[in-house]
Amino acid sequence: MLGTLLFTTAGTNDIGREITAFLIWALAIPFVILGLVGWGIGYLRADSTRLGAALTVPPVLAVAYIGLSMAGVDFSPVGRLLLIIPTSGMALVVGYDLWTDNTVSEER
């Protein structure tokens, strides 16, 4: 979020702020991907397969997409749905799980 804020507030000749924003993004993206995969693996080990798969598969697909793009494979705009649909599905599954999880309210 800080990287996005720095990019959007940088002026036309503010290269220092743009480089700082890029470096923040370069550090944050691997941590987000590793965090989501680790969180998903934790749910998979706890026998919550739907939530674990939803948290693990989209980041893995994103890394595969970026790797293939860097290797020279050109995706059409329809091919970019490989990132949008699983990520949207991840948000829906996490939201559904939070909506239906009654363990906290039953303990009170």
GROMACS .gro file of C-alpha atoms in nm:
model
  108
    1MET     CA    1   0.000   0.000   0.000
    2LEU     CA    2   0.286   0.235   0.077
    3GLY     CA    3   0.440   0.162  -0.263
    4THR     CA    4   0.112   0.248  -0.435
    5LEU     CA    5   0.081   0.569  -0.235
    6LEU     CA    6   0.432   0.672  -0.329
    7PHE     CA    7   0.370   0.598  -0.698
    8THR     CA    8   0.047   0.794  -0.710
    9THR     CA    9   0.183   1.096  -0.526
   10ALA     CA   10   0.514   1.118  -0.711
   11GLY     CA   11   0.554   1.410  -0.943
   12THR     CA   12   0.668   1.386  -1.303
   13ASN     CA   13   1.035   1.441  -1.214
   14ASP     CA   14   1.037   1.266  -0.875
   15ILE     CA   15   1.249   0.963  -0.965
   16GLY     CA   16   1.358   0.906  -0.605
   17ARG     CA   17   1.005   0.850  -0.486
   18GLU     CA   18   0.930   0.620  -0.781
   19ILE     CA   19   1.239   0.409  -0.715
   20THR     CA   20   1.151   0.386  -0.346
   21ALA     CA   21   0.797   0.275  -0.435
   22PHE     CA   22   0.931   0.012  -0.674
   23LEU     CA   23   1.169  -0.123  -0.409
   24ILE     CA   24   0.885  -0.143  -0.155
   25TRP     CA   25   0.676  -0.338  -0.407
   26ALA     CA   26   0.970  -0.565  -0.488
   27LEU     CA   27   1.006  -0.651  -0.120
   28ALA     CA   28   0.635  -0.680  -0.040
   29ILE     CA   29   0.518  -0.905  -0.323
   30PRO     CA   30   0.736  -1.207  -0.232
   31PHE     CA   31   0.632  -1.176   0.132
   32VAL     CA   32   0.263  -1.163   0.041
   33ILE     CA   33   0.293  -1.466  -0.186
   34LEU     CA   34   0.492  -1.668   0.068
   35GLY     CA   35   0.253  -1.565   0.345
   36LEU     CA   36  -0.057  -1.673   0.151
   37VAL     CA   37   0.099  -2.006   0.052
   38GLY     CA   38   0.211  -2.070   0.410
   39TRP     CA   39  -0.132  -1.977   0.545
   40GLY     CA   40  -0.296  -2.208   0.293
   41ILE     CA   41  -0.062  -2.496   0.378
   42GLY     CA   42  -0.151  -2.448   0.743
   43TYR     CA   43  -0.520  -2.483   0.660
   44LEU     CA   44  -0.448  -2.787   0.443
   45ARG     CA   45  -0.266  -2.953   0.732
   46ALA     CA   46  -0.560  -2.868   0.961
   47ASP     CA   47  -0.799  -3.058   0.727
   48SER     CA   48  -0.966  -2.746   0.592
   49THR     CA   49  -0.904  -2.831   0.228
   50ARG     CA   50  -1.136  -2.579   0.065
   51LEU     CA   51  -0.986  -2.283   0.247
   52GLY     CA   52  -0.631  -2.418   0.220
   53ALA     CA   53  -0.660  -2.470  -0.155
   54ALA     CA   54  -0.818  -2.128  -0.200
   55LEU     CA   55  -0.525  -1.963  -0.024
   56THR     CA   56  -0.253  -2.172  -0.191
   57VAL     CA   57  -0.353  -2.204  -0.558
   58PRO     CA   58  -0.389  -1.835  -0.667
   59PRO     CA   59  -0.041  -1.727  -0.552
   60VAL     CA   60   0.114  -2.035  -0.716
   61LEU     CA   61  -0.070  -1.954  -1.041
   62ALA     CA   62   0.045  -1.592  -1.018
   63VAL     CA   63   0.409  -1.698  -0.982
   64ALA     CA   64   0.370  -1.943  -1.273
   65TYR     CA   65   0.211  -1.669  -1.487
   66ILE     CA   66   0.489  -1.422  -1.408
   67GLY     CA   67   0.756  -1.684  -1.471
   68LEU     CA   68   0.607  -1.784  -1.806
   69SER     CA   69   0.570  -1.419  -1.906
   70MET     CA   70   0.936  -1.355  -1.823
   71ALA     CA   71   1.031  -1.666  -2.025
   72GLY     CA   72   0.871  -1.513  -2.333
   73VAL     CA   73   0.530  -1.681  -2.337
   74ASP     CA   74   0.280  -1.420  -2.450
   75PHE     CA   75  -0.067  -1.441  -2.298
   76SER     CA   76  -0.369  -1.284  -2.459
   77PRO     CA   77  -0.596  -1.070  -2.243
   78VAL     CA   78  -0.813  -1.378  -2.195
   79GLY     CA   79  -0.509  -1.564  -2.063
   80ARG     CA   80  -0.476  -1.304  -1.790
   81LEU     CA   81  -0.796  -1.443  -1.643
   82LEU     CA   82  -0.566  -1.707  -1.493
   83LEU     CA   83  -0.483  -1.444  -1.233
   84ILE     CA   84  -0.817  -1.272  -1.190
   85ILE     CA   85  -1.055  -1.567  -1.154
   86PRO     CA   86  -0.858  -1.770  -0.893
   87THR     CA   87  -0.783  -1.457  -0.690
   88SER     CA   88  -1.151  -1.360  -0.693
   89GLY     CA   89  -1.240  -1.716  -0.597
   90MET     CA   90  -0.992  -1.696  -0.310
   91ALA     CA   91  -1.164  -1.384  -0.178
   92LEU     CA   92  -1.506  -1.549  -0.209
   93VAL     CA   93  -1.397  -1.867  -0.026
   94VAL     CA   94  -1.230  -1.672   0.256
   95GLY     CA   95  -1.536  -1.448   0.287
   96TYR     CA   96  -1.771  -1.747   0.290
   97ASP     CA   97  -1.559  -1.919   0.554
   98LEU     CA   98  -1.562  -1.609   0.772
   99TRP     CA   99  -1.937  -1.570   0.722
  100THR     CA  100  -2.020  -1.928   0.817
  101ASP     CA  101  -1.763  -1.977   1.095
  102ASN     CA  102  -1.967  -1.992   1.413
  103THR     CA  103  -1.702  -2.129   1.651
  104VAL     CA  104  -1.632  -1.789   1.807
  105SER     CA  105  -1.996  -1.703   1.867
  106GLU     CA  106  -2.073  -2.046   2.013
  107GLU     CA  107  -1.791  -2.022   2.266
  108ARG     CA  108  -1.920  -1.694   2.416
   0.00000   0.00000   0.00000
